[in-house]
Amino acid sequence: MDDDLKQNDAETCRRVLSGDRNAFREIVLRYQKQMLRTASSFLGDAEQAHDAVQEIFIKVFHSLHKFDTNRPFAPWLYSIAMNTLRTSYGRRRRIEFREGIEYDEPAGAAPEAESQNPIDEVIREEQRREVSAAIATLPPTLREVVVLYYIEQLSVSETSEALGITTENVKSRLFRARKILKGKLLPDATDGAVW
Amino acid sequence: MTSAARRIAAFAAIVIVFGVLRVPAASADNGLESWLRSDPRAAQYRPIADEATELARVLADSNIPDGFLVRIIAEAAAKRVSPTAVVSVFRRTVDAFLAANAVLSEVGFLPERPDGRDSLFVRLGIVFSAGLDVSVFEELVVYADNLDKLLTVSEAIAETLSVTDLEPDAKTALGRSLLASRLPVSAYGSVPSVYLRGRAGGLSTDDVTTIIIDALGRGGGLVQIDAELRRRVR
Amino acid sequence: MNTERFDTIITRWENGETPSPDDVRALEQACAADVRVARRYGKILPFIRRDAGLESADESPLRPNGAAEPRSQLVEIADLVMESIAESGHLPRRRHRISLPVAAAAVIAIALVGIGAIASTLFFSPTQQPIAHDSPSDTVTVRFSLVAPEAQSVSIVGDFNDWAPGLHVLAEPDSDGVWWIEIPLQRGDTYTYNFLIDDEVWIPDPRAERTIRDPFGTKKSVLNL
C-alpha cells in the first residue's frame, strides 16, 4: 500500500472520529470496489456480496474508535470484512442437513470481458466460473487466505495482519489451498482424454 | 436360561466389552485423520479422505475438536451413506462450527478447558445436524444469559424439528421467546410435545408457535400454554 | 503435445517453490498458442502468476466481477451506508458479555433403576421414572429396552460403540417381547443412537426422552448423561 494512501486513510479516519460523519463516505468510496470483489470471491454470490459490503462498512464505522490511526487502515478493514463475511457466509448456507444436498453453485456470473476471439471469451468465461467455484468451495479458513492473497494481492504479512494469524500460518494455509486448487482446477495429467 | 441368569450373563458381557466402549473416546482423541487411516470401515471413504482431512485441519486451526466428524463418519459407515453425502455433511458441519466458534468467542461463552470444548461441539453438532440453522443460533446467542441456556434452547428447537418443520424465522422467534420467558431451562424440552399435542388437535405448526410465544410473552408457562391449547382444540 | 515441462512447473509451485517469471511467460505463450493448453492450464495460471510476483490482469479468472462493477451500484453502496450510519447518534461501543462457565450437567430425564448392586456404578433406563442415586463414579450404566416381539435380532448402535453394528446385541425377550441390554457409559457425555432390527431396519428408541433428525435424513435418539 502506498504511503499517500495510508496518510489519507489515517487523516480521513481522524476526521470521522472528530465528528465529521460525512468524511466516512470517502472511506466507502475508496474501498468499496475492493470490498465488493473480496465479498464476491468469498461468498460466490454477487447479491449477497452487495449486502455484505454495506454491513462491513457499517461495522467499520461503528468500530472506528477502536482503530489505531497510526497503523495501516487496509489490513484492519480486511479483518472486519473477513469477520463479517464468515457470518454472512454462515447465513447464506443455511444448514439443512439432508442426504444428497450439495452446495449451491456459486452465482459467479462474471461480467463479459472484451475479447477479440469469441472462443477465447467462452473459455475465459468458463474458467472464471470454475475458478470462482473452486475458491467458493474451499474451507472458509483457506478461502479467506486465498481471497486476500491471490485476489486482493495483499502480501503475506498484510494477510496475516488482516486475519489475525501468524505469517507462518498464512503460508501453511496457502500451501494447503494450492494443493486443493490444483486438484480442482487442473485435470488429471494421466487422463489421456484431455489431449 | 432363567431370567436372572440371563441378566447376569448379559451384564458380564457388558463388563467384558467395557474396554471397547472406550473406542469412541479414543477415536475422538485421535481424530478423523486417524480414523481414516486405521479404521477398517474407512476404505469406502477413500475418495473423500483428502478433503475430509483438510476439513479436520480447518477445525484444528481454530482449536475446534473434530470428534464430531468422527461420530458422523462412523454413523455414516454403519448406515451405508455415500461418501458424497458424508463430505457434504462435513462441509456444512465445519462451516457451522466455525461460525458458532466465532460468535461464542465474541460473547465469551467458549469454554477454556478442552473437555468443555469437546462436549460443547458434540452438542452443537447434534443440533446443527438436526436442522438448527447456524444463523438462528447466531441470533439466539445475543439473548442467552449463559451457554447452557443457549444449548438447551437450541436442543429444544432441534428436537421440535423431528416432529414438525419450522421456518428459520419461527425458530428464532420460538428460541427468543423461550430465552426471555420465566420457564426454567429444564422445561424447554417440553416444547416438542406441545407441537405434537397441537397437531393431534388439528392446529397448524404456525398456530402452535403463536400460542407458545403469546403465552410466554404474557409471563405464562407450560400451564398457560396447555390451557390455551385445550381452549383452541376444543 | 508435450506437457511435461508445464506439469513440472505446477508441481513445484504446488509444493511451495516460487515460479520464475520465465516459466510463467512460457506457460502463457503456450496457452495463447494452443486452445487445448489454455483449457488445461488457464485456470491455474493466474495463481502461478501471482506467486511469481506478476500483476494479475483484470480479465484474469481471479477477478470474478469486482473489476467491472457498475458504477451505479457502487454509488448506491455509499448512499446506503451513509444513510444507515446517519441514523445512529454517535459511534457506539461494542457490547461485551461476561463469560460464564459451561454448566456441568445437561438435563437428565432418563430414569434410574437398580438392577444389581455394583459399587460406584449407576443404572439408568430411558424407559423408567427416575430414582435418585448418587455415586462418585464417572460411569453410568444405562438400561435400553425395546418391545419388538416379531424381531429376529435387535442391536443398539450409537456413538458409545463407534456405530459398530453387532457390538451390543440386545438380550432376547421373555414372553413380554421386551429386548434389553445394559451398557456402562461415561457420565457427562451426550450420545446419539438407533436400534437396528434384523440388521436392516434403523429406528430411534421409541421411549427415549429426546429424538432428533440425523444428518442423513432419518431419526435417532439422544441421551444426555
XYZ file of C-alpha atoms in Angstrom:
654
model
C 0.000 0.000 0.000
C 1.441 3.385 -0.811
C 2.272 5.899 1.855
C -0.024 8.626 0.492
C -2.980 6.338 0.753
C -2.041 5.373 4.313
C -1.760 9.037 5.189
C -5.099 9.755 3.572
C -6.799 6.910 5.379
C -5.493 7.993 8.752
C -6.500 11.595 8.122
C -9.999 10.637 6.985
C -10.473 8.377 9.991
C -9.418 11.185 12.339
C -11.975 13.486 10.695
C -14.741 10.947 11.160
C -13.745 10.397 14.763
C -13.763 14.096 15.451
C -17.389 14.255 14.339
C -17.303 14.704 10.555
C -19.626 11.849 9.727
C -19.660 12.705 6.013
C -15.947 12.027 5.756
C -16.813 8.374 6.085
C -18.227 8.472 2.558
C -14.655 8.950 1.316
C -13.614 5.737 3.013
C -16.523 3.874 1.472
C -15.811 5.227 -1.998
C -12.134 4.471 -1.648
C -12.521 0.838 -0.651
C -15.913 -0.327 -1.839
C -14.599 -1.813 -5.063
C -12.058 -3.977 -3.271
C -14.617 -4.938 -0.684
C -17.122 -5.933 -3.328
C -14.541 -8.045 -5.093
C -13.451 -9.679 -1.845
C -17.023 -10.368 -0.796
C -17.976 -11.765 -4.208
C -14.989 -14.066 -4.218
C -15.580 -15.217 -0.689
C -19.324 -15.688 -0.947
C -19.563 -16.649 -4.602
C -22.755 -14.638 -4.821
C -22.927 -11.077 -6.131
C -26.181 -10.126 -4.450
C -25.083 -11.386 -1.051
C -21.788 -9.609 -1.566
C -23.592 -6.310 -2.100
C -25.405 -6.674 1.225
C -22.284 -7.897 2.983
C -20.267 -4.882 1.847
C -22.798 -2.495 3.343
C -22.678 -4.459 6.568
C -18.878 -4.326 6.539
C -18.782 -0.542 6.193
C -21.433 -0.032 8.841
C -19.409 -2.203 11.219
C -16.261 -0.304 10.308
C -17.989 2.959 11.130
C -19.174 1.695 14.499
C -15.767 0.248 15.350
C -13.718 3.150 14.116
C -12.990 4.398 17.615
C -11.029 1.194 18.140
C -8.817 1.745 15.108
C -5.283 2.930 15.852
C -4.783 5.693 13.278
C -1.021 5.179 13.433
C -1.450 1.772 11.865
C -2.337 0.993 8.241
C -6.055 1.060 7.636
C -6.448 -1.627 4.940
C -5.489 -4.712 6.973
C -7.800 -3.534 9.760
C -10.598 -3.054 7.240
C -9.987 -6.504 5.787
C -10.056 -8.045 9.250
C -13.547 -6.634 9.821
C -14.546 -7.651 6.324
C -13.446 -11.228 6.868
C -15.221 -11.486 10.211
C -18.393 -10.173 8.621
C -18.120 -12.455 5.615
C -17.707 -15.504 7.813
C -21.022 -14.601 9.412
C -22.703 -13.777 6.117
C -21.371 -16.987 4.731
C -22.941 -18.929 7.589
C -26.267 -17.245 6.940
C -26.164 -17.918 3.229
C -25.514 -21.591 3.545
C -28.482 -22.439 5.670
C -27.761 -25.636 7.451
C -30.158 -28.138 6.012
C -28.657 -31.500 6.695
C -30.297 -33.850 4.275
C -28.709 -36.609 2.347
C -27.630 -35.630 -1.104
C -27.999 -31.895 -0.727
C -24.983 -30.229 -2.220
C -23.693 -26.717 -2.075
C -25.371 -24.174 -4.269
C -23.347 -23.455 -7.346
C -21.825 -20.066 -6.731
C -23.587 -17.485 -8.845
C -20.285 -16.338 -10.225
C -21.697 -14.652 -13.303
C -18.719 -12.652 -14.319
C -19.095 -9.579 -16.465
C -18.381 -10.053 -20.096
C -14.824 -9.262 -20.947
C -13.750 -7.547 -24.107
C -12.315 -10.144 -26.369
C -11.159 -10.409 -29.947
C -11.935 -14.033 -30.238
C -15.314 -15.464 -29.234
C -13.742 -18.806 -28.384
C -11.325 -17.072 -26.015
C -14.246 -15.356 -24.457
C -16.136 -18.594 -23.916
C -13.096 -20.257 -22.405
C -12.380 -17.272 -20.203
C -15.941 -17.154 -19.006
C -15.957 -20.844 -18.285
C -12.650 -20.603 -16.476
C -13.834 -17.688 -14.383
C -16.801 -19.709 -13.261
C -14.648 -22.706 -12.440
C -12.058 -20.672 -10.557
C -14.782 -18.883 -8.680
C -16.480 -22.185 -7.814
C -13.182 -23.728 -6.725
C -12.472 -20.805 -4.403
C -16.021 -20.708 -3.077
C -15.913 -24.355 -2.055
C -12.622 -24.109 -0.203
C -12.977 -24.421 3.554
C -13.515 -20.894 4.934
C -10.140 -20.545 6.623
C -8.350 -21.404 3.402
C -10.742 -19.383 1.284
C -10.117 -16.176 3.179
C -6.368 -16.515 2.771
C -6.773 -17.208 -0.949
C -9.086 -14.234 -1.428
C -6.758 -11.818 0.335
C -3.508 -13.107 -1.098
C -4.406 -14.153 -4.640
C -7.345 -11.920 -5.460
C -6.708 -8.826 -3.388
C -2.975 -9.320 -3.832
C -2.205 -8.471 -0.234
C 1.246 -9.552 0.878
C 1.684 -12.464 3.263
C 2.262 -10.083 6.161
C -0.775 -7.937 5.302
C -2.866 -11.080 5.019
C -1.598 -12.231 8.389
C -2.469 -8.880 9.935
C -5.925 -8.829 8.377
C -6.744 -12.293 9.627
C -5.009 -12.032 12.977
C -2.872 -15.108 12.326
C 0.870 -15.576 12.002
C 2.669 -15.299 8.672
C 3.675 -18.949 9.074
C 0.028 -19.809 9.392
C -0.762 -17.837 6.234
C 1.950 -19.710 4.380
C 0.804 -23.096 5.575
C -2.795 -22.307 4.608
C -1.668 -21.139 1.185
C 0.302 -24.335 0.807
C -2.772 -26.412 1.625
C -5.015 -24.246 -0.549
C -2.702 -24.684 -3.537
C -2.953 -28.440 -3.255
C -6.737 -28.321 -3.211
C -6.939 -25.750 -6.009
C -4.636 -27.762 -8.189
C -6.805 -30.820 -7.590
C -9.917 -28.886 -8.547
C -8.571 -26.822 -11.434
C -6.061 -28.992 -13.207
C -7.388 -32.075 -14.979
C -5.577 -35.266 -14.071
C -2.374 -35.348 -16.127
C -2.744 -39.070 -16.701
C -6.126 -38.564 -18.310
C -5.383 -39.038 -21.990
C -8.810 -37.698 -22.943
C -7.610 -34.169 -22.320
C -5.291 -34.491 -25.221
C -31.709 -69.959 30.972
C -33.601 -68.215 33.737
C -34.289 -64.562 33.533
C -31.924 -63.824 36.418
C -29.155 -65.957 34.939
C -29.558 -64.299 31.571
C -29.412 -60.902 33.198
C -26.169 -61.799 34.939
C -24.739 -63.221 31.697
C -25.665 -60.073 29.836
C -24.099 -57.924 32.476
C -20.908 -59.997 32.412
C -20.789 -59.382 28.680
C -21.186 -55.689 29.320
C -18.265 -55.677 31.699
C -16.148 -57.586 29.185
C -16.883 -55.185 26.379
C -16.439 -52.142 28.529
C -12.924 -51.718 27.175
C -14.478 -51.499 23.741
C -16.681 -48.681 24.959
C -13.601 -46.576 25.168
C -13.377 -46.740 21.388
C -15.265 -43.528 20.665
C -13.263 -41.635 23.229
C -10.074 -42.936 21.696
C -11.307 -42.058 18.218
C -12.160 -38.591 19.344
C -8.704 -38.171 20.828
C -7.014 -39.412 17.722
C -9.353 -37.580 15.437
C -10.631 -38.008 11.954
C -7.248 -38.436 10.313
C -6.536 -41.411 12.484
C -9.968 -42.907 11.786
C -9.487 -42.540 8.066
C -6.058 -44.101 8.273
C -6.735 -47.024 10.548
C -10.414 -47.878 10.801
C -11.401 -50.901 8.687
C -14.529 -49.044 7.541
C -12.507 -46.152 6.142
C -11.787 -47.834 2.785
C -15.183 -46.907 1.361
C -14.480 -43.236 2.163
C -11.101 -43.080 0.458
C -12.432 -40.804 -2.316
C -13.202 -38.099 0.221
C -10.302 -38.730 2.575
C -8.219 -35.747 1.400
C -10.994 -33.228 1.704
C -12.165 -34.719 4.994
C -8.650 -34.477 6.405
C -8.410 -30.904 5.199
C -11.677 -30.016 6.872
C -10.475 -31.566 10.134
C -7.361 -29.400 9.896
C -9.505 -26.351 9.302
C -11.212 -27.096 12.592
C -7.874 -27.673 14.286
C -6.714 -24.269 13.041
C -9.498 -22.724 15.082
C -8.910 -25.010 18.045
C -12.186 -26.807 17.416
C -12.197 -30.534 18.202
C -13.020 -32.852 15.300
C -14.570 -35.620 17.407
C -17.994 -34.913 15.977
C -16.706 -35.570 12.454
C -15.562 -38.991 13.651
C -19.049 -39.613 15.003
C -20.588 -38.582 11.669
C -18.411 -40.819 9.534
C -18.792 -43.795 11.848
C -22.576 -43.373 11.793
C -22.474 -42.960 8.015
C -20.465 -46.169 7.651
C -22.980 -48.070 9.752
C -25.882 -46.664 7.748
C -24.091 -47.129 4.426
C -24.212 -43.471 3.489
C -22.344 -42.471 0.332
C -19.015 -40.627 0.530
C -20.548 -37.676 -1.350
C -23.270 -37.232 1.234
C -20.751 -37.563 4.061
C -18.408 -34.929 2.718
C -21.372 -32.653 2.162
C -22.364 -33.032 5.815
C -18.738 -32.465 6.802
C -18.600 -29.186 4.886
C -21.781 -27.933 6.468
C -20.674 -29.026 9.906
C -17.329 -27.300 9.575
C -18.954 -24.102 8.320
C -21.428 -24.192 11.173
C -18.732 -24.903 13.768
C -16.566 -22.036 12.544
C -19.477 -19.624 12.681
C -20.557 -20.868 16.117
C -16.991 -20.755 17.389
C -16.626 -17.163 16.223
C -19.848 -15.933 17.765
C -19.364 -17.826 21.045
C -15.866 -16.471 21.305
C -17.192 -12.969 20.712
C -19.611 -13.187 23.640
C -17.177 -15.014 25.900
C -19.100 -18.293 26.028
C -16.319 -20.562 24.776
C -15.097 -22.954 27.465
C -11.383 -22.831 28.038
C -10.983 -26.449 29.112
C -10.509 -28.899 26.219
C -13.084 -31.334 27.620
C -15.574 -28.462 27.835
C -14.959 -27.708 24.172
C -15.303 -31.395 23.218
C -18.657 -31.583 24.904
C -19.780 -28.218 23.505
C -19.053 -29.171 19.894
C -20.752 -32.539 20.255
C -23.910 -30.801 21.458
C -23.618 -28.188 18.725
C -23.015 -30.847 16.092
C -26.147 -32.667 17.155
C -28.362 -29.577 16.963
C -26.929 -28.312 13.671
C -27.194 -31.712 12.042
C -30.769 -31.963 13.303
C -31.655 -28.829 11.354
C -30.974 -25.811 13.530
C -29.703 -23.079 11.209
C -26.442 -21.562 12.297
C -27.935 -18.147 11.531
C -30.676 -18.824 14.075
C -28.061 -19.905 16.585
C -26.116 -16.697 15.985
C -29.211 -14.651 16.695
C -30.091 -16.582 19.839
C -26.609 -16.069 21.278
C -27.488 -12.443 21.841
C -30.488 -13.325 24.011
C -28.960 -16.102 26.125
C -27.572 -15.354 29.575
C -25.283 -18.318 29.536
C -24.050 -21.177 27.391
C -26.136 -23.908 28.965
C -29.329 -21.981 28.406
C -28.312 -21.343 24.808
C -27.534 -25.009 24.171
C -30.675 -26.241 25.873
C -32.898 -23.910 23.871
C -31.064 -24.972 20.695
C -31.659 -28.604 21.602
C -35.342 -27.932 22.224
C -35.693 -26.382 18.760
C -33.704 -29.224 17.182
C -35.981 -31.780 18.822
C -39.033 -29.877 17.694
C -37.770 -30.251 14.134
C -38.102 -34.014 14.484
C -41.876 -33.581 14.868
C -42.539 -30.594 12.613
C -40.787 -28.272 10.176
C -40.181 -24.693 11.264
C -39.086 -21.779 9.116
C -35.880 -20.080 10.300
C -37.838 -17.023 11.476
C -40.135 -19.228 13.533
C -37.139 -20.995 15.056
C -35.631 -17.668 16.048
C -38.899 -16.338 17.439
C -39.507 -19.518 19.411
C -35.966 -19.540 20.778
C -36.083 -15.868 21.749
C -39.403 -16.330 23.431
C -38.131 -19.292 25.482
C -34.985 -17.423 26.485
C -36.935 -14.352 27.545
C -39.547 -16.364 29.446
C -39.653 -17.309 33.079
C -39.639 -21.004 32.137
C -36.874 -22.964 33.831
C -34.318 -24.365 31.418
C -35.418 -27.878 32.337
C -38.861 -27.158 30.833
C -37.545 -26.292 27.343
C -37.563 -29.992 26.471
C -41.377 -29.982 26.667
C -41.708 -27.861 23.531
C -41.775 -30.757 21.012
C -44.647 -32.376 22.899
C -46.606 -29.105 22.723
C -46.347 -29.255 18.921
C -47.373 -32.896 18.913
C -50.436 -32.172 21.036
C -51.325 -29.196 18.870
C -51.057 -31.269 15.743
C -53.147 -34.020 17.299
C -55.770 -31.346 17.949
C -55.721 -30.185 14.344
C -53.719 -26.977 14.856
C -51.140 -25.842 12.348
C -47.478 -25.509 13.245
C -47.769 -21.715 12.971
C -50.737 -21.705 15.338
C -48.809 -23.678 17.940
C -45.796 -21.388 17.594
C -48.046 -18.382 18.129
C -49.707 -19.977 21.150
C -46.346 -20.680 22.776
C -44.922 -17.237 22.051
C -48.063 -15.424 23.230
C -48.358 -17.435 26.440
C -44.695 -16.972 27.317
C -44.854 -13.303 26.348
C -47.641 -12.726 28.838
C -45.441 -14.183 31.575
C -47.089 -17.588 31.436
C -45.528 -21.023 31.453
C -46.383 -24.566 30.416
C -49.699 -24.465 32.289
C -50.879 -21.441 30.321
C -49.677 -22.961 27.053
C -51.546 -26.118 27.856
C -54.712 -24.192 28.775
C -54.611 -22.263 25.511
C -54.044 -25.443 23.521
C -57.057 -27.050 25.179
C -59.173 -23.989 24.515
C -58.197 -23.909 20.834
C -58.683 -27.588 20.082
C -61.975 -27.850 21.953
C 1.781 -32.177 -27.191
C 4.437 -32.358 -24.506
C 3.056 -31.013 -21.265
C 5.767 -32.422 -19.063
C 7.528 -29.109 -18.584
C 4.343 -27.328 -17.542
C 3.288 -30.118 -15.217
C 6.673 -29.903 -13.540
C 6.303 -26.145 -13.085
C 2.922 -26.670 -11.500
C 4.055 -29.477 -9.229
C 6.901 -27.301 -7.989
C 4.502 -24.423 -7.461
C 2.116 -26.682 -5.583
C 4.959 -27.712 -3.316
C 5.792 -24.168 -2.384
C 8.528 -23.290 -4.859
C 8.308 -19.770 -6.271
C 7.815 -19.977 -10.037
C 10.207 -17.974 -12.200
C 8.749 -15.240 -14.446
C 10.311 -17.054 -17.421
C 8.420 -20.215 -16.647
C 5.194 -18.249 -16.306
C 5.753 -16.470 -19.595
C 6.442 -19.774 -21.364
C 3.222 -21.145 -19.996
C 1.302 -18.026 -21.010
C 2.663 -18.194 -24.525
C 1.712 -21.836 -24.828
C -1.801 -21.012 -23.600
C -2.102 -18.233 -26.178
C -0.910 -20.510 -28.961
C -2.995 -23.584 -28.285
C -6.545 -23.680 -27.010
C -6.003 -27.136 -25.524
C -3.148 -25.820 -23.400
C -5.300 -22.858 -22.415
C -8.081 -25.173 -21.358
C -5.730 -27.264 -19.310
C -3.651 -24.612 -17.591
C -5.674 -21.407 -17.891
C -7.399 -21.775 -14.549
C -4.269 -22.412 -12.541
C -2.135 -19.874 -14.406
C -3.289 -16.734 -12.548
C -2.356 -18.300 -9.209
C 1.092 -19.070 -10.535
C 1.427 -15.532 -11.934
C 0.700 -14.131 -8.503
C 3.311 -16.339 -6.846
C 5.821 -15.352 -9.497
C 5.235 -11.741 -8.439
C 3.414 -10.708 -11.616
C 0.383 -8.436 -11.529
C -2.999 -10.012 -12.051
C -4.773 -8.658 -15.104
C -8.370 -7.517 -14.842
C -9.517 -10.178 -17.304
C -7.868 -12.840 -15.160
C -10.132 -15.631 -13.949
C -9.150 -14.489 -10.464
C -11.130 -11.281 -10.945
C -14.673 -12.574 -10.852
C -16.659 -9.390 -11.146
C -15.440 -6.645 -8.841
C -13.325 -5.018 -11.503
C -16.286 -4.229 -13.681
C -18.882 -3.475 -11.038
C -21.345 -0.959 -12.473
C -20.668 2.496 -11.154
C -24.304 2.985 -10.161
C -24.128 0.026 -7.847
C -21.012 1.360 -6.179
C -22.583 4.743 -5.582
C -25.612 3.010 -4.171
C -23.478 1.236 -1.582
C -22.040 4.521 -0.365
C -25.532 6.060 -0.153
C -26.967 3.122 1.729
C -24.089 3.043 4.172
C -24.251 6.790 4.801
C -27.986 6.603 5.266
C -27.619 3.822 7.795
C -24.913 5.479 9.849
C -26.760 8.802 9.792
C -29.468 7.155 11.881
C -27.102 6.449 14.766
C -26.410 9.291 17.139
C -22.772 8.596 17.873
C -20.089 5.987 17.486
C -21.317 3.246 19.763
C -19.145 0.933 21.774
C -19.198 -2.754 21.274
C -21.219 -4.731 23.771
C -19.326 -7.143 25.998
C -20.719 -10.038 27.877
C -19.475 -11.753 30.944
C -18.151 -15.185 30.303
C -19.907 -17.923 32.195
C -18.623 -21.443 32.649
C -20.316 -24.321 30.919
C -22.959 -25.850 33.115
C -21.672 -29.172 34.244
C -24.678 -31.330 33.666
C -27.251 -31.491 30.948
C -30.833 -32.248 31.750
C -31.135 -35.879 32.653
C -34.654 -37.007 32.040
C -33.931 -40.661 31.898
C -34.613 -42.958 34.743
C -32.622 -44.773 37.267
C -33.355 -48.352 38.073
C -31.193 -50.593 40.163
C -30.714 -53.999 38.677
C -27.912 -55.151 40.874
C -25.505 -53.687 43.256
C -22.064 -52.940 41.974
C -20.454 -50.241 43.955
C -19.864 -46.951 42.209
C -21.998 -47.795 39.190
C -25.347 -46.202 38.470
C -28.072 -47.833 36.489
C -30.309 -45.805 34.225
C -33.118 -46.808 31.985
C -34.531 -44.413 29.408
C -37.879 -46.036 29.982
C -38.454 -45.708 33.713
C -39.143 -42.967 36.209
C -36.075 -41.502 37.888
C -34.868 -42.847 41.187
C -32.296 -40.595 42.758
C -28.987 -42.282 43.475
C -25.647 -40.791 43.983
C -22.322 -42.202 43.082
C -18.764 -40.983 42.894
C -18.283 -42.922 39.674
C -17.838 -41.472 36.221
C -19.706 -44.444 34.853
C -23.442 -44.730 34.472
C -25.000 -47.982 33.383
C -27.980 -47.424 31.153
C -30.660 -49.994 30.511
C -32.087 -49.817 26.979
C -35.130 -51.814 26.007
C -37.371 -52.274 23.015
C -40.662 -54.046 22.525
C -40.280 -55.957 19.263
C -41.877 -59.396 19.533
C -41.522 -60.094 15.798
C -37.819 -59.251 15.552
C -35.180 -61.910 14.998
C -32.396 -59.751 16.388
C -32.045 -56.280 17.856
C -28.810 -54.422 18.409
C -28.129 -50.931 19.623
C -25.719 -48.863 17.577
C -24.547 -45.398 18.514
C -21.808 -43.002 19.465
C -20.954 -45.102 22.519
C -19.893 -48.103 20.414
C -18.489 -46.123 17.490
C -21.546 -47.054 15.438
C -20.397 -50.655 15.120
C -23.445 -52.839 14.392
C -23.462 -56.102 16.303
C -21.285 -54.931 19.156
C -24.226 -54.558 21.522
C -26.877 -57.118 20.773
C -29.943 -56.938 22.976
C -30.845 -59.956 25.054
C -33.766 -61.948 23.709
C -37.087 -61.161 25.284
C -39.137 -63.233 27.675
C -42.763 -63.703 26.844
C -43.261 -59.955 27.217
C -41.419 -59.320 23.946
C -39.050 -56.801 25.514
C -35.479 -56.861 24.220
C -32.961 -55.270 26.566
C -29.343 -54.501 27.281
C -27.397 -52.595 29.881
C -24.414 -50.569 28.852
C -21.974 -48.667 31.051
C -21.471 -45.170 29.681
C -19.396 -42.172 30.536
C -21.184 -39.637 32.718
C -21.331 -36.137 31.301
C -21.366 -37.182 27.639
C -24.106 -36.831 25.071
C -24.776 -39.859 22.897
C -26.973 -40.481 19.896
C -28.111 -43.964 18.919
C -30.521 -46.160 16.991
C -31.875 -49.642 17.370
C -31.046 -51.906 14.427
C -33.660 -54.583 13.873
C -32.751 -57.733 11.939
C -29.623 -55.971 10.658
C -31.599 -53.784 8.272
C -34.164 -51.539 9.922
C -32.887 -48.477 11.785
C -35.291 -46.929 14.267
C -35.000 -44.399 17.072
C -35.723 -45.571 20.602
C -39.497 -45.070 20.893
C -39.170 -44.401 24.586
C -36.165 -42.114 24.558
C -36.613 -38.727 26.086
C -35.242 -36.987 23.016
C -35.429 -37.741 19.294
C -33.784 -35.735 16.543
C -33.155 -35.949 12.821
C -29.775 -37.380 11.958
C -27.619 -35.739 9.261
C -28.729 -38.307 6.681
C -32.463 -37.854 6.747
C -33.613 -40.405 9.324
C -34.265 -40.071 13.047
C -32.259 -41.144 16.045
C -32.377 -40.811 19.814
C -30.318 -38.651 22.111
C -29.095 -39.468 25.573
C -27.557 -36.810 27.795
C -25.800 -38.238 30.814
